[in-house]
mmCIF file of C-alpha atoms in Angstrom:
data_model
loop_
_atom_site.group_PDB
_atom_site.id
_atom_site.type_symbol
_atom_site.label_atom_id
_atom_site.label_comp_id
_atom_site.label_asym_id
_atom_site.label_seq_id
_atom_site.Cartn_x
_atom_site.Cartn_y
_atom_site.Cartn_z
ATOM 1 C CA MET A 2 -9.362 -21.221 16.463
ATOM 2 C CA LYS A 3 -11.534 -17.839 17.377
ATOM 3 C CA LYS A 4 -10.128 -14.684 16.074
ATOM 4 C CA ASN A 5 -8.608 -12.251 18.649
ATOM 5 C CA LYS A 6 -9.787 -9.579 17.364
ATOM 6 C CA ILE A 7 -8.581 -5.595 19.040
ATOM 7 C CA SER A 8 -9.586 -2.821 20.194
ATOM 8 C CA SER A 9 -8.385 0.535 19.298
ATOM 9 C CA GLY A 10 -9.522 1.341 22.510
ATOM 10 C CA GLN A 11 -6.528 -1.127 24.135
ATOM 11 C CA SER A 12 -3.301 1.132 24.803
ATOM 12 C CA GLY A 13 -0.395 0.718 27.792
ATOM 13 C CA ALA A 14 0.061 3.911 26.960
ATOM 14 C CA PRO A 15 -0.124 7.615 28.146
ATOM 15 C CA ALA A 16 -3.966 8.388 26.545
ATOM 16 C CA LEU A 17 -5.879 11.647 25.394
ATOM 17 C CA PRO A 18 -8.465 13.070 27.967
ATOM 18 C CA GLU A 19 -12.430 11.422 26.442
ATOM 19 C CA GLY A 20 -12.969 14.382 24.388
ATOM 20 C CA GLN A 21 -10.587 16.519 24.686
ATOM 21 C CA ILE A 22 -9.755 16.351 20.576
ATOM 22 C CA PRO A 23 -12.285 14.012 18.795
ATOM 23 C CA GLU A 24 -10.561 13.152 15.940
ATOM 24 C CA ILE A 25 -7.722 10.978 18.222
ATOM 25 C CA ARG A 26 -9.235 7.787 18.640
ATOM 26 C CA PRO A 27 -9.105 6.193 22.180
ATOM 27 C CA GLY A 28 -6.427 5.008 23.472
ATOM 28 C CA GLN A 29 -3.436 6.374 20.813
ATOM 29 C CA SER A 30 -0.268 7.601 22.740
ATOM 30 C CA VAL A 31 -0.030 11.076 22.995
ATOM 31 C CA GLU A 32 3.603 11.180 23.005
ATOM 32 C CA LEU A 33 3.661 9.471 19.935
ATOM 33 C CA LEU A 34 1.764 12.189 18.031
ATOM 34 C CA LYS A 35 3.837 15.121 19.545
ATOM 35 C CA GLU A 36 7.495 12.267 18.219
ATOM 36 C CA LEU A 37 5.351 12.571 15.564
ATOM 37 C CA HIS A 38 4.636 16.083 15.001
ATOM 38 C CA ILE A 39 0.866 15.395 14.655
ATOM 39 C CA LEU A 40 0.734 17.925 17.909
ATOM 40 C CA THR A 41 2.556 20.270 18.787
ATOM 41 C CA ARG A 42 4.255 19.838 22.367
ATOM 42 C CA ASP A 43 1.253 21.341 24.144
ATOM 43 C CA GLY A 44 -1.151 18.790 22.738
ATOM 44 C CA LYS A 45 -2.762 21.136 20.598
ATOM 45 C CA LEU A 46 -3.493 19.994 16.531
ATOM 46 C CA ASN A 47 -3.039 22.323 13.269
ATOM 47 C CA GLN A 48 -5.412 22.185 9.892
ATOM 48 C CA ASP A 49 -2.279 20.339 8.923
ATOM 49 C CA SER A 50 -1.809 17.432 10.996
ATOM 50 C CA ARG A 51 -5.122 17.500 11.607
ATOM 51 C CA ARG A 52 -5.854 16.617 7.373
ATOM 52 C CA LYS A 53 -2.553 14.348 7.783
ATOM 53 C CA LEU A 54 -4.309 12.814 10.844
ATOM 54 C CA LYS A 55 -7.542 12.133 8.462
ATOM 55 C CA GLN A 56 -5.612 10.417 6.791
ATOM 56 C CA VAL A 57 -4.127 7.926 8.358
ATOM 57 C CA TYR A 58 -6.776 6.671 10.126
ATOM 58 C CA HIS A 59 -9.192 6.252 7.617
ATOM 59 C CA LEU A 60 -5.722 3.914 6.494
ATOM 60 C CA TYR A 61 -6.038 2.775 9.388
ATOM 61 C CA GLN A 62 -10.176 1.954 9.845
ATOM 62 C CA PHE A 63 -9.491 -0.057 6.134
ATOM 63 C CA ILE A 64 -6.417 -2.232 7.253
ATOM 64 C CA GLU A 65 -7.445 -2.431 11.770
ATOM 65 C CA LYS A 66 -11.262 -4.687 9.491
ATOM 66 C CA LEU A 67 -9.161 -6.067 7.095
ATOM 67 C CA MET A 68 -6.920 -7.730 9.687
ATOM 68 C CA ASN A 69 -9.205 -7.965 11.559
ATOM 69 C CA GLU A 70 -11.149 -10.669 9.106
ATOM 70 C CA LEU A 71 -7.363 -12.549 8.678
ATOM 71 C CA PRO A 72 -6.967 -16.236 9.432
ATOM 72 C CA GLN A 73 -4.089 -16.162 12.061
ATOM 73 C CA ALA A 74 -1.163 -17.820 12.781
ATOM 74 C CA SER A 75 -1.611 -19.817 16.950
ATOM 75 C CA GLY A 76 -1.291 -16.791 19.142
ATOM 76 C CA GLY A 77 -2.507 -14.227 17.004
ATOM 77 C CA SER A 78 -0.155 -12.419 15.776
ATOM 78 C CA PHE A 79 0.608 -11.096 12.014
ATOM 79 C CA THR A 80 3.385 -9.740 10.108
ATOM 80 C CA LEU A 81 2.956 -6.213 8.321
ATOM 81 C CA ALA A 82 6.003 -5.015 5.414
ATOM 82 C CA ASP A 83 4.467 -1.248 5.043
ATOM 83 C CA HIS A 84 6.665 -0.862 1.804
ATOM 84 C CA GLY A 85 8.340 2.945 1.286
ATOM 85 C CA ALA A 86 7.597 3.913 5.056
ATOM 86 C CA GLY A 87 8.229 7.258 4.511
ATOM 87 C CA LYS A 88 8.767 8.621 8.247
ATOM 88 C CA SER A 89 6.482 6.167 9.164
ATOM 89 C CA TYR A 90 3.544 7.593 10.433
ATOM 90 C CA LEU A 91 1.259 4.789 8.905
ATOM 91 C CA GLY A 92 3.470 1.811 10.897
ATOM 92 C CA PHE A 93 3.796 4.289 13.671
ATOM 93 C CA ILE A 94 -0.675 4.156 14.062
ATOM 94 C CA LEU A 95 -0.518 1.182 13.886
ATOM 95 C CA TYR A 96 1.778 0.178 15.394
ATOM 96 C CA ASP A 97 0.306 1.573 18.679
ATOM 97 C CA LEU A 98 -2.984 1.249 18.467
ATOM 98 C CA TYR A 99 -2.987 -2.794 16.934
ATOM 99 C CA PHE A 100 0.001 -4.409 17.055
ATOM 100 C CA LYS A 101 1.085 -3.672 20.606
ATOM 101 C CA HIS A 102 -1.448 -6.252 22.133
ATOM 102 C CA LEU A 103 -0.088 -8.562 19.523
ATOM 103 C CA PRO A 104 2.768 -10.456 21.333
ATOM 104 C CA GLN A 105 4.169 -12.117 18.180
ATOM 105 C CA SER A 106 3.212 -10.097 15.869
ATOM 106 C CA HIS A 107 5.594 -7.695 13.971
ATOM 107 C CA LEU A 108 5.562 -4.865 12.055
ATOM 108 C CA TYR A 109 9.041 -4.371 9.398
ATOM 109 C CA GLY A 110 9.348 -0.441 7.804
ATOM 110 C CA ILE A 111 10.786 -0.349 4.378
ATOM 111 C CA GLU A 112 12.452 2.811 3.185
ATOM 112 C CA THR A 113 15.689 3.614 1.220
ATOM 113 C CA ARG A 114 16.569 7.313 2.469
ATOM 114 C CA ALA A 115 18.072 6.296 5.381
ATOM 115 C CA GLU A 116 17.935 9.849 7.571
ATOM 116 C CA LEU A 117 14.202 8.597 7.603
ATOM 117 C CA VAL A 118 14.854 5.071 8.589
ATOM 118 C CA ASP A 119 17.834 6.571 11.785
ATOM 119 C CA LYS A 120 14.595 8.595 12.393
ATOM 120 C CA SER A 121 12.350 5.773 13.150
ATOM 121 C CA ARG A 122 14.785 3.290 14.496
ATOM 122 C CA VAL A 123 16.225 5.991 17.862
ATOM 123 C CA LEU A 124 11.346 6.870 17.460
ATOM 124 C CA ALA A 125 10.615 3.311 17.917
ATOM 125 C CA ASP A 126 13.284 2.415 21.067
ATOM 126 C CA LYS A 127 12.108 5.650 22.661
ATOM 127 C CA LEU A 128 8.590 4.498 22.902
ATOM 128 C CA GLY A 129 9.309 0.837 23.724
ATOM 129 C CA PHE A 130 7.906 -0.439 20.055
ATOM 130 C CA ASP A 131 9.926 -3.203 19.807
ATOM 131 C CA ARG A 132 8.956 -5.120 17.209
ATOM 132 C CA MET A 133 9.212 -3.610 14.865
ATOM 133 C CA SER A 134 11.921 -2.781 12.464
ATOM 134 C CA PHE A 135 13.004 -0.646 9.654
ATOM 135 C CA LEU A 136 15.408 -0.773 7.368
ATOM 136 C CA ASN A 137 17.303 0.865 4.724
ATOM 137 C CA VAL A 138 17.157 -1.081 1.995
ATOM 138 C CA SER A 139 14.318 -0.556 -1.589
ATOM 139 C CA VAL A 140 11.404 -2.418 -1.904
ATOM 140 C CA GLU A 141 12.819 -4.402 -4.737
ATOM 141 C CA ALA A 142 15.957 -5.539 -2.131
ATOM 142 C CA ALA A 143 13.857 -6.172 0.588
ATOM 143 C CA THR A 144 12.646 -9.862 -1.311
ATOM 144 C CA GLN A 145 15.961 -10.868 -1.219
ATOM 145 C CA LEU A 146 16.505 -10.474 1.899
ATOM 146 C CA GLU A 147 17.152 -13.736 4.366
ATOM 147 C CA GLU A 148 16.958 -11.556 7.645
ATOM 148 C CA LEU A 149 12.506 -11.494 7.058
ATOM 149 C CA PRO A 150 10.108 -13.281 7.305
ATOM 150 C CA LYS A 151 9.571 -16.090 3.934
ATOM 151 C CA THR A 152 6.035 -14.884 4.214
ATOM 152 C CA PHE A 153 3.256 -11.906 5.665
ATOM 153 C CA ASP A 154 0.034 -11.652 5.922
ATOM 154 C CA VAL A 155 -0.470 -7.551 5.256
ATOM 155 C CA VAL A 156 1.398 -5.227 2.483
ATOM 156 C CA THR A 157 1.557 -2.213 2.545
ATOM 157 C CA ALA A 158 2.462 1.168 0.543
ATOM 158 C CA LEU A 159 0.874 4.362 1.405
ATOM 159 C CA HIS A 160 2.441 7.245 -1.757
ATOM 160 C CA ALA A 161 4.726 4.747 -2.803
ATOM 161 C CA CYS A 162 6.332 6.328 -6.107
ATOM 162 C CA ASP A 163 5.517 5.363 -9.649
ATOM 163 C CA THR A 164 7.434 1.476 -9.420
ATOM 164 C CA ALA A 165 7.684 1.354 -6.102
ATOM 165 C CA THR A 166 4.038 0.282 -5.955
ATOM 166 C CA ASP A 167 4.652 -2.249 -7.662
ATOM 167 C CA ASP A 168 7.765 -4.048 -6.580
ATOM 168 C CA ALA A 169 5.573 -3.625 -3.541
ATOM 169 C CA ILE A 170 3.136 -6.164 -4.954
ATOM 170 C CA ALA A 171 6.157 -8.527 -6.988
ATOM 171 C CA PHE A 172 7.521 -8.400 -2.806
ATOM 172 C CA GLY A 173 4.014 -9.775 -1.174
ATOM 173 C CA LEU A 174 3.685 -11.768 -4.793
ATOM 174 C CA GLU A 175 6.584 -13.568 -3.677
ATOM 175 C CA LYS A 176 6.327 -13.336 -0.078
ATOM 176 C CA ARG A 177 2.772 -15.031 -0.339
ATOM 177 C CA VAL A 178 0.655 -11.815 1.599
ATOM 178 C CA LYS A 179 -2.832 -12.191 2.265
ATOM 179 C CA ALA A 180 -3.708 -9.313 2.087
ATOM 180 C CA PHE A 181 -2.139 -6.486 -0.084
ATOM 181 C CA VAL A 182 -2.995 -2.598 0.781
ATOM 182 C CA LEU A 183 -1.903 0.043 -1.829
ATOM 183 C CA VAL A 184 -1.829 4.136 -2.374
ATOM 184 C CA PRO A 185 -0.621 4.460 -5.524
ATOM 185 C CA CYS A 186 1.190 7.893 -6.220
ATOM 186 C CA CYS A 187 3.078 9.503 -9.558
ATOM 187 C CA GLN A 188 2.643 5.785 -11.855
ATOM 188 C CA ALA A 189 5.241 7.611 -14.258
ATOM 189 C CA GLU A 190 6.174 4.904 -16.099
ATOM 190 C CA LEU A 191 3.133 3.720 -18.847
ATOM 191 C CA ALA A 192 2.983 6.865 -18.977
ATOM 192 C CA ARG A 193 6.989 7.419 -20.596
ATOM 193 C CA HIS A 194 5.631 4.339 -22.198
ATOM 194 C CA LEU A 195 3.159 5.923 -24.619
ATOM 195 C CA SER A 196 4.946 8.207 -24.874
ATOM 196 C CA GLN A 197 6.965 5.854 -26.823
ATOM 197 C CA SER A 198 4.439 4.536 -28.977
ATOM 198 C CA LYS A 199 2.193 7.086 -29.607
ATOM 199 C CA ALA A 200 2.672 7.770 -33.215
ATOM 200 C CA LEU A 201 2.416 4.500 -34.302
ATOM 201 C CA SER A 202 -0.569 4.128 -31.799
ATOM 202 C CA LEU A 203 -1.921 7.677 -34.289
ATOM 203 C CA THR A 204 -1.831 5.756 -36.681
ATOM 204 C CA ARG A 205 -3.417 1.937 -35.356
ATOM 205 C CA THR A 206 -5.833 3.751 -32.994
ATOM 206 C CA PRO A 207 -8.107 6.266 -32.863
ATOM 207 C CA LEU A 208 -8.376 5.536 -28.940
ATOM 208 C CA ALA A 209 -4.968 7.144 -29.226
ATOM 209 C CA GLU A 210 -6.518 10.265 -29.297
ATOM 210 C CA LEU A 211 -7.374 9.602 -25.057
ATOM 211 C CA TRP A 212 -3.019 9.487 -24.479
ATOM 212 C CA ARG A 213 -2.353 12.669 -27.947
ATOM 213 C CA HIS A 214 -1.863 15.812 -25.452
ATOM 214 C CA PRO A 215 1.420 14.762 -22.671
ATOM 215 C CA LEU A 216 -1.100 16.249 -20.087
ATOM 216 C CA HIS A 217 -3.658 13.487 -21.478
ATOM 217 C CA THR A 218 -0.708 11.112 -21.291
ATOM 218 C CA ARG A 219 0.209 11.126 -17.687
ATOM 219 C CA GLU A 220 -3.374 11.031 -16.605
ATOM 220 C CA MET A 221 -4.023 7.813 -18.710
ATOM 221 C CA GLY A 222 -1.072 6.041 -17.839
ATOM 222 C CA SER A 223 -1.457 6.282 -14.047
ATOM 223 C CA GLN A 224 -5.629 5.409 -14.587
ATOM 224 C CA LEU A 225 -3.797 3.051 -16.937
ATOM 225 C CA THR A 226 -1.585 1.655 -14.204
ATOM 226 C CA ASN A 227 -4.024 0.952 -11.705
ATOM 227 C CA VAL A 228 -6.184 -0.462 -13.924
ATOM 228 C CA LEU A 229 -3.596 -3.205 -14.321
ATOM 229 C CA ARG A 230 -2.506 -3.768 -11.547
ATOM 230 C CA CYS A 231 -5.681 -5.353 -10.052
ATOM 231 C CA LEU A 232 -5.926 -7.448 -13.003
ATOM 232 C CA TYR A 233 -2.667 -8.332 -12.223
ATOM 233 C CA LEU A 234 -3.395 -9.164 -8.490
ATOM 234 C CA GLU A 235 -6.580 -10.814 -9.447
ATOM 235 C CA ALA A 236 -5.553 -12.944 -11.770
ATOM 236 C CA HIS A 237 -2.415 -14.395 -9.170
ATOM 237 C CA GLY A 238 -5.820 -15.181 -6.528
ATOM 238 C CA TYR A 239 -6.642 -11.849 -5.276
ATOM 239 C CA GLN A 240 -10.133 -10.728 -4.252
ATOM 240 C CA VAL A 241 -9.628 -6.749 -5.244
ATOM 241 C CA THR A 242 -11.852 -3.505 -4.272
ATOM 242 C CA VAL A 243 -11.225 0.328 -5.619
ATOM 243 C CA THR A 244 -12.161 2.418 -3.285
ATOM 244 C CA GLU A 245 -11.106 5.951 -2.075
ATOM 245 C CA LEU A 246 -9.485 7.043 0.401
ATOM 246 C CA VAL A 247 -10.508 10.532 2.040
ATOM 247 C CA GLY A 248 -12.030 12.550 -0.337
ATOM 248 C CA TRP A 249 -10.164 15.102 -3.359
ATOM 249 C CA GLU A 250 -10.046 17.784 -1.196
ATOM 250 C CA HIS A 251 -7.334 15.533 1.164
ATOM 251 C CA SER A 252 -5.386 14.309 -1.946
ATOM 252 C CA MET A 253 -5.089 14.043 -5.488
ATOM 253 C CA LYS A 254 -3.292 10.753 -4.737
ATOM 254 C CA ASN A 255 -6.708 9.105 -3.856
ATOM 255 C CA GLU A 256 -7.001 5.569 -4.553
ATOM 256 C CA LEU A 257 -7.118 2.709 -2.084
ATOM 257 C CA ILE A 258 -6.573 -1.016 -4.361
ATOM 258 C CA LEU A 259 -7.707 -3.250 -1.624
ATOM 259 C CA ALA A 260 -6.874 -7.351 -2.321
ATOM 260 C CA ARG A 261 -7.279 -10.065 0.020
ATOM 261 C CA TYR A 262 -6.327 -13.726 -0.865
ATOM 262 C CA THR A 263 -8.676 -15.748 -1.803
ATOM 263 C CA GLY A 264 -6.468 -18.660 -4.204
ATOM 264 C CA GLN A 265 -8.798 -18.131 -7.300
ATOM 265 C CA LYS A 266 -6.777 -17.334 -9.836
ATOM 266 C CA LYS A 267 -8.384 -15.777 -12.203
ATOM 267 C CA ARG A 268 -7.934 -16.229 -15.987
ATOM 268 C CA GLN A 269 -10.380 -14.232 -17.508
ATOM 269 C CA ALA A 270 -8.182 -11.878 -15.652
ATOM 270 C CA ALA A 271 -4.544 -12.646 -17.218
ATOM 271 C CA GLU A 272 -6.672 -12.113 -20.933
ATOM 272 C CA ARG A 273 -7.725 -8.863 -20.316
ATOM 273 C CA LEU A 274 -4.492 -7.672 -18.879
ATOM 274 C CA LYS A 275 -3.005 -9.321 -21.858
ATOM 275 C CA SER A 276 -5.163 -7.543 -24.238
ATOM 276 C CA ILE A 277 -5.290 -4.454 -23.336
ATOM 277 C CA LEU A 278 -1.128 -4.679 -23.225
ATOM 278 C CA GLN A 279 -1.594 -5.651 -26.595
ATOM 279 C CA GLU A 280 -3.825 -2.829 -27.246
ATOM 280 C CA PHE A 281 -1.700 0.133 -25.546
ATOM 281 C CA GLY A 282 1.794 -1.116 -27.163
ATOM 282 C CA LEU A 283 3.276 -2.223 -24.336
ATOM 283 C CA LEU A 284 2.913 -6.396 -24.772
ATOM 284 C CA ALA A 285 7.029 -6.097 -22.597
ATOM 285 C CA LEU A 286 5.352 -5.459 -19.883
ATOM 286 C CA LEU A 287 3.572 -8.656 -19.667
ATOM 287 C CA ASN A 288 7.675 -10.057 -19.372
ATOM 288 C CA THR A 289 9.064 -7.598 -16.710
ATOM 289 C CA ARG A 290 6.085 -5.705 -14.958
ATOM 290 C CA PHE A 291 3.373 -7.733 -15.303
ATOM 291 C CA THR A 292 4.644 -11.268 -15.555
ATOM 292 C CA LEU A 293 1.634 -13.338 -15.100
ATOM 293 C CA PRO A 294 1.739 -16.976 -13.432
ATOM 294 C CA MET A 295 2.228 -20.363 -14.757
ATOM 295 C CA ASP A 296 -0.522 -21.836 -14.573
ATOM 296 C CA ASN A 297 -2.749 -18.487 -15.454
ATOM 297 C CA GLN A 298 -1.462 -17.627 -18.481
ATOM 298 C CA PRO A 299 -3.464 -16.436 -21.282
ATOM 299 C CA ASP A 300 -3.840 -18.957 -23.957
ATOM 300 C CA ASN A 301 -1.750 -18.007 -27.367
ATOM 301 C CA GLY A 302 -4.272 -16.035 -30.188
ATOM 302 C CA SER A 303 -8.445 -16.495 -29.817
ATOM 303 C CA GLY A 304 -7.865 -16.807 -25.566
ATOM 304 C CA ALA A 305 -10.264 -19.157 -25.713
#
């Protein structure tokens, strides 16, 4: 089937006059940007909004390219779950520029703060974005909801805090998702585990000096979390790319993890994941946070 690629210039919504504000993508709804408080009521873009818009647009470019390359269902439809949606800046802009041109596609925003979910529902109704749904549940609880499709094409998680990113990965694996787009944030769980076993680690290996001081513990925990996530996704059959979302001058939470399902489960990734967990005294997470697929379990002992 020929792919139905979407040009972001297509839109039935009122658009900004060409060239008025260079940062605004052609075809973007003026009303939407005002409702999101990215544009002021008189159509201006302030410095803070310009920075926020740059981040969202940059992420949109990655997602647009990814979706255009994915095999599409009949009619060119997509399902996307945006976890930790917050005010749904990303979801609304994705829908406005991409999803509304695909009549059978649906975008789901998942957020625990009820007031944000209510506001997003009101705005979607006001703009006529009738294939957007907002759910007031945790990422973990969303996996069990019968009202959601059994499979998804794309899962996004933009600054989903701490283990919410891991919950988004677990959701995607359960829903046999074709691609992940993840911008992790506040990875504190592994730092806590490293702190608890710090004294033992210092007697066991000089590498523990890398996380002896509290600041280094936090930084090491963040770095280690994302490395393990990448290995975990590779072990489950995804091709993973890690890059910058935007320049460091715009955000310190800058790491972007892109993963696309290939079906090739990498045994070496599973073995290395287990070895790293063992080296850092974190093997307990192998049965909780980083459960490997049964057909890709590393051998005990030699790992051969």
